Amino acid sequence: MVVLSTLFLVIGLSIITCEGFNGQLQLPWWGVLFVAGIALLFTLPIGVILATTNQGNGINVITEYIVGLILPGKPLANVAFKAYGTISMGSALYLLSDLNLGHYMKIPPKAMFISQVNSSRK
């Protein structure tokens, strides 16, 4: 429940940020939802690859290509789309690796999540 409320809060704040500032960021509200879906879609396969081979692949090139096709001539939208996609998936994989370590140490997942939210390591 805490994870979903945090997810919706952050997506809402991202939409407010992109739509605010008189549209200077050039990324529409549906772009934020689209990049959240892309990050959600690619987190599982890339997480499995990272867990088995310790070689992580990012989605930065994929996000650049997709937003370049959808919103041509808008460089700030490209940068924002890439940042939202790459950083959100990277943070998710970082959280999953810490939750995995907590699982091996028999620390409850809720306590691990709360400590991750409160930490300022990354």
JSON list of C-alpha atoms in Angstrom, two decimals:
[
{"chain": "A", "resi": 1, "resn": "MET", "atom": "CA", "xyz": [0.00, 0.00, 0.00]},
{"chain": "A", "resi": 2, "resn": "VAL", "atom": "CA", "xyz": [2.85, 2.34, 0.86]},
{"chain": "A", "resi": 3, "resn": "VAL", "atom": "CA", "xyz": [4.58, 1.53, -2.42]},
{"chain": "A", "resi": 4, "resn": "LEU", "atom": "CA", "xyz": [1.50, 2.29, -4.53]},
{"chain": "A", "resi": 5, "resn": "SER", "atom": "CA", "xyz": [0.76, 5.54, -2.72]},
{"chain": "A", "resi": 6, "resn": "THR", "atom": "CA", "xyz": [4.39, 6.61, -3.20]},
{"chain": "A", "resi": 7, "resn": "LEU", "atom": "CA", "xyz": [4.18, 5.70, -6.89]},
{"chain": "A", "resi": 8, "resn": "PHE", "atom": "CA", "xyz": [1.00, 7.70, -7.46]},
{"chain": "A", "resi": 9, "resn": "LEU", "atom": "CA", "xyz": [2.35, 10.66, -5.48]},
{"chain": "A", "resi": 10, "resn": "VAL", "atom": "CA", "xyz": [5.57, 10.81, -7.49]},
{"chain": "A", "resi": 11, "resn": "ILE", "atom": "CA", "xyz": [3.80, 10.40, -10.84]},
{"chain": "A", "resi": 12, "resn": "GLY", "atom": "CA", "xyz": [1.36, 13.15, -9.86]},
{"chain": "A", "resi": 13, "resn": "LEU", "atom": "CA", "xyz": [4.20, 15.48, -8.89]},
{"chain": "A", "resi": 14, "resn": "SER", "atom": "CA", "xyz": [5.98, 14.68, -12.16]},
{"chain": "A", "resi": 15, "resn": "ILE", "atom": "CA", "xyz": [2.86, 15.55, -14.15]},
{"chain": "A", "resi": 16, "resn": "ILE", "atom": "CA", "xyz": [2.49, 18.81, -12.23]},
{"chain": "A", "resi": 17, "resn": "THR", "atom": "CA", "xyz": [6.14, 19.60, -12.93]},
{"chain": "A", "resi": 18, "resn": "CYS", "atom": "CA", "xyz": [5.85, 18.91, -16.65]},
{"chain": "A", "resi": 19, "resn": "GLU", "atom": "CA", "xyz": [2.59, 20.79, -17.07]},
{"chain": "A", "resi": 20, "resn": "GLY", "atom": "CA", "xyz": [3.70, 23.65, -14.85]},
{"chain": "A", "resi": 21, "resn": "PHE", "atom": "CA", "xyz": [6.28, 26.32, -15.59]},
{"chain": "A", "resi": 22, "resn": "ASN", "atom": "CA", "xyz": [4.19, 27.52, -18.55]},
{"chain": "A", "resi": 23, "resn": "GLY", "atom": "CA", "xyz": [4.95, 24.36, -20.52]},
{"chain": "A", "resi": 24, "resn": "GLN", "atom": "CA", "xyz": [8.68, 25.12, -20.76]},
{"chain": "A", "resi": 25, "resn": "LEU", "atom": "CA", "xyz": [9.58, 21.47, -20.17]},
{"chain": "A", "resi": 26, "resn": "GLN", "atom": "CA", "xyz": [7.75, 20.53, -23.42]},
{"chain": "A", "resi": 27, "resn": "LEU", "atom": "CA", "xyz": [6.68, 17.10, -22.10]},
{"chain": "A", "resi": 28, "resn": "PRO", "atom": "CA", "xyz": [2.88, 16.61, -21.99]},
{"chain": "A", "resi": 29, "resn": "TRP", "atom": "CA", "xyz": [1.14, 14.80, -19.14]},
{"chain": "A", "resi": 30, "resn": "TRP", "atom": "CA", "xyz": [0.64, 11.66, -21.19]},
{"chain": "A", "resi": 31, "resn": "GLY", "atom": "CA", "xyz": [4.41, 11.53, -21.78]},
{"chain": "A", "resi": 32, "resn": "VAL", "atom": "CA", "xyz": [4.99, 11.08, -18.05]},
{"chain": "A", "resi": 33, "resn": "LEU", "atom": "CA", "xyz": [2.46, 8.25, -17.91]},
{"chain": "A", "resi": 34, "resn": "PHE", "atom": "CA", "xyz": [3.96, 6.68, -21.03]},
{"chain": "A", "resi": 35, "resn": "VAL", "atom": "CA", "xyz": [7.52, 6.75, -19.69]},
{"chain": "A", "resi": 36, "resn": "ALA", "atom": "CA", "xyz": [6.33, 5.34, -16.35]},
{"chain": "A", "resi": 37, "resn": "GLY", "atom": "CA", "xyz": [4.75, 2.47, -18.27]},
{"chain": "A", "resi": 38, "resn": "ILE", "atom": "CA", "xyz": [7.94, 1.89, -20.26]},
{"chain": "A", "resi": 39, "resn": "ALA", "atom": "CA", "xyz": [10.03, 1.84, -17.09]},
{"chain": "A", "resi": 40, "resn": "LEU", "atom": "CA", "xyz": [7.55, -0.54, -15.46]},
{"chain": "A", "resi": 41, "resn": "LEU", "atom": "CA", "xyz": [7.59, -2.80, -18.51]},
{"chain": "A", "resi": 42, "resn": "PHE", "atom": "CA", "xyz": [11.38, -3.00, -18.76]},
{"chain": "A", "resi": 43, "resn": "THR", "atom": "CA", "xyz": [12.17, -3.29, -15.05]},
{"chain": "A", "resi": 44, "resn": "LEU", "atom": "CA", "xyz": [11.39, -7.00, -14.79]},
{"chain": "A", "resi": 45, "resn": "PRO", "atom": "CA", "xyz": [13.40, -8.30, -17.79]},
{"chain": "A", "resi": 46, "resn": "ILE", "atom": "CA", "xyz": [16.36, -6.04, -17.12]},
{"chain": "A", "resi": 47, "resn": "GLY", "atom": "CA", "xyz": [16.17, -6.92, -13.42]},
{"chain": "A", "resi": 48, "resn": "VAL", "atom": "CA", "xyz": [16.31, -10.62, -14.24]},
{"chain": "A", "resi": 49, "resn": "ILE", "atom": "CA", "xyz": [19.30, -10.06, -16.52]},
{"chain": "A", "resi": 50, "resn": "LEU", "atom": "CA", "xyz": [21.02, -7.99, -13.84]},
{"chain": "A", "resi": 51, "resn": "ALA", "atom": "CA", "xyz": [20.34, -10.60, -11.16]},
{"chain": "A", "resi": 52, "resn": "THR", "atom": "CA", "xyz": [21.64, -13.52, -13.20]},
{"chain": "A", "resi": 53, "resn": "THR", "atom": "CA", "xyz": [24.60, -11.99, -15.03]},
{"chain": "A", "resi": 54, "resn": "ASN", "atom": "CA", "xyz": [25.43, -8.84, -13.02]},
{"chain": "A", "resi": 55, "resn": "GLN", "atom": "CA", "xyz": [25.37, -6.94, -16.31]},
{"chain": "A", "resi": 56, "resn": "GLY", "atom": "CA", "xyz": [22.75, -4.22, -16.37]},
{"chain": "A", "resi": 57, "resn": "ASN", "atom": "CA", "xyz": [21.42, -2.65, -19.53]},
{"chain": "A", "resi": 58, "resn": "GLY", "atom": "CA", "xyz": [19.72, 0.70, -19.43]},
{"chain": "A", "resi": 59, "resn": "ILE", "atom": "CA", "xyz": [16.76, 1.97, -21.40]},
{"chain": "A", "resi": 60, "resn": "ASN", "atom": "CA", "xyz": [18.25, 5.36, -22.16]},
{"chain": "A", "resi": 61, "resn": "VAL", "atom": "CA", "xyz": [18.64, 4.74, -25.90]},
{"chain": "A", "resi": 62, "resn": "ILE", "atom": "CA", "xyz": [15.16, 3.23, -26.17]},
{"chain": "A", "resi": 63, "resn": "THR", "atom": "CA", "xyz": [13.57, 6.21, -24.42]},
{"chain": "A", "resi": 64, "resn": "GLU", "atom": "CA", "xyz": [15.51, 8.69, -26.57]},
{"chain": "A", "resi": 65, "resn": "TYR", "atom": "CA", "xyz": [14.38, 6.95, -29.75]},
{"chain": "A", "resi": 66, "resn": "ILE", "atom": "CA", "xyz": [10.72, 6.68, -28.72]},
{"chain": "A", "resi": 67, "resn": "VAL", "atom": "CA", "xyz": [10.35, 10.29, -27.63]},
{"chain": "A", "resi": 68, "resn": "GLY", "atom": "CA", "xyz": [12.26, 11.47, -30.70]},
{"chain": "A", "resi": 69, "resn": "LEU", "atom": "CA", "xyz": [9.68, 9.76, -32.90]},
{"chain": "A", "resi": 70, "resn": "ILE", "atom": "CA", "xyz": [6.69, 10.97, -30.88]},
{"chain": "A", "resi": 71, "resn": "LEU", "atom": "CA", "xyz": [7.77, 14.57, -30.16]},
{"chain": "A", "resi": 72, "resn": "PRO", "atom": "CA", "xyz": [10.23, 15.67, -32.85]},
{"chain": "A", "resi": 73, "resn": "GLY", "atom": "CA", "xyz": [11.82, 19.08, -32.47]},
{"chain": "A", "resi": 74, "resn": "LYS", "atom": "CA", "xyz": [11.37, 19.24, -28.69]},
{"chain": "A", "resi": 75, "resn": "PRO", "atom": "CA", "xyz": [14.78, 18.72, -27.08]},
{"chain": "A", "resi": 76, "resn": "LEU", "atom": "CA", "xyz": [13.69, 19.46, -23.51]},
{"chain": "A", "resi": 77, "resn": "ALA", "atom": "CA", "xyz": [10.94, 16.87, -23.80]},
{"chain": "A", "resi": 78, "resn": "ASN", "atom": "CA", "xyz": [13.58, 14.39, -24.96]},
{"chain": "A", "resi": 79, "resn": "VAL", "atom": "CA", "xyz": [15.78, 15.13, -21.97]},
{"chain": "A", "resi": 80, "resn": "ALA", "atom": "CA", "xyz": [12.89, 14.95, -19.49]},
{"chain": "A", "resi": 81, "resn": "PHE", "atom": "CA", "xyz": [11.54, 11.72, -21.00]},
{"chain": "A", "resi": 82, "resn": "LYS", "atom": "CA", "xyz": [14.98, 10.12, -20.90]},
{"chain": "A", "resi": 83, "resn": "ALA", "atom": "CA", "xyz": [15.59, 11.27, -17.33]},
{"chain": "A", "resi": 84, "resn": "TYR", "atom": "CA", "xyz": [12.23, 10.01, -16.07]},
{"chain": "A", "resi": 85, "resn": "GLY", "atom": "CA", "xyz": [12.67, 6.66, -17.78]},
{"chain": "A", "resi": 86, "resn": "THR", "atom": "CA", "xyz": [16.31, 5.99, -16.98]},
{"chain": "A", "resi": 87, "resn": "ILE", "atom": "CA", "xyz": [16.34, 7.27, -13.41]},
{"chain": "A", "resi": 88, "resn": "SER", "atom": "CA", "xyz": [13.07, 5.62, -12.41]},
{"chain": "A", "resi": 89, "resn": "MET", "atom": "CA", "xyz": [14.15, 2.22, -13.70]},
{"chain": "A", "resi": 90, "resn": "GLY", "atom": "CA", "xyz": [17.62, 2.60, -12.18]},
{"chain": "A", "resi": 91, "resn": "SER", "atom": "CA", "xyz": [16.11, 3.50, -8.82]},
{"chain": "A", "resi": 92, "resn": "ALA", "atom": "CA", "xyz": [13.76, 0.53, -9.02]},
{"chain": "A", "resi": 93, "resn": "LEU", "atom": "CA", "xyz": [16.64, -1.85, -9.74]},
{"chain": "A", "resi": 94, "resn": "TYR", "atom": "CA", "xyz": [18.66, -0.32, -6.89]},
{"chain": "A", "resi": 95, "resn": "LEU", "atom": "CA", "xyz": [15.72, -0.81, -4.52]},
{"chain": "A", "resi": 96, "resn": "LEU", "atom": "CA", "xyz": [15.27, -4.40, -5.70]},
{"chain": "A", "resi": 97, "resn": "SER", "atom": "CA", "xyz": [18.92, -5.22, -5.09]},
{"chain": "A", "resi": 98, "resn": "ASP", "atom": "CA", "xyz": [18.67, -3.82, -1.56]},
{"chain": "A", "resi": 99, "resn": "LEU", "atom": "CA", "xyz": [15.43, -5.72, -0.94]},
{"chain": "A", "resi": 100, "resn": "ASN", "atom": "CA", "xyz": [17.19, -8.87, -2.15]},
{"chain": "A", "resi": 101, "resn": "LEU", "atom": "CA", "xyz": [19.99, -8.31, 0.36]},
{"chain": "A", "resi": 102, "resn": "GLY", "atom": "CA", "xyz": [17.40, -7.69, 3.09]},
{"chain": "A", "resi": 103, "resn": "HIS", "atom": "CA", "xyz": [15.67, -10.94, 2.12]},
{"chain": "A", "resi": 104, "resn": "TYR", "atom": "CA", "xyz": [18.92, -12.86, 2.60]},
{"chain": "A", "resi": 105, "resn": "MET", "atom": "CA", "xyz": [19.42, -11.14, 5.97]},
{"chain": "A", "resi": 106, "resn": "LYS", "atom": "CA", "xyz": [15.79, -11.91, 6.98]},
{"chain": "A", "resi": 107, "resn": "ILE", "atom": "CA", "xyz": [14.85, -8.24, 7.39]},
{"chain": "A", "resi": 108, "resn": "PRO", "atom": "CA", "xyz": [11.12, -7.57, 6.81]},
{"chain": "A", "resi": 109, "resn": "PRO", "atom": "CA", "xyz": [10.41, -5.99, 3.38]},
{"chain": "A", "resi": 110, "resn": "LYS", "atom": "CA", "xyz": [8.38, -3.14, 4.87]},
{"chain": "A", "resi": 111, "resn": "ALA", "atom": "CA", "xyz": [11.28, -2.12, 7.14]},
{"chain": "A", "resi": 112, "resn": "MET", "atom": "CA", "xyz": [13.69, -2.32, 4.18]},
{"chain": "A", "resi": 113, "resn": "PHE", "atom": "CA", "xyz": [11.42, -0.15, 2.04]},
{"chain": "A", "resi": 114, "resn": "ILE", "atom": "CA", "xyz": [11.00, 2.48, 4.76]},
{"chain": "A", "resi": 115, "resn": "SER", "atom": "CA", "xyz": [14.75, 2.58, 5.35]},
{"chain": "A", "resi": 116, "resn": "GLN", "atom": "CA", "xyz": [15.31, 2.99, 1.60]},
{"chain": "A", "resi": 117, "resn": "VAL", "atom": "CA", "xyz": [12.86, 5.89, 1.42]},
{"chain": "A", "resi": 118, "resn": "ASN", "atom": "CA", "xyz": [14.54, 7.57, 4.40]},
{"chain": "A", "resi": 119, "resn": "SER", "atom": "CA", "xyz": [18.10, 6.99, 3.22]},
{"chain": "A", "resi": 120, "resn": "SER", "atom": "CA", "xyz": [19.98, 9.61, 1.28]},
{"chain": "A", "resi": 121, "resn": "ARG", "atom": "CA", "xyz": [22.59, 7.37, -0.31]},
{"chain": "A", "resi": 122, "resn": "LYS", "atom": "CA", "xyz": [21.55, 7.96, -3.87]}
]
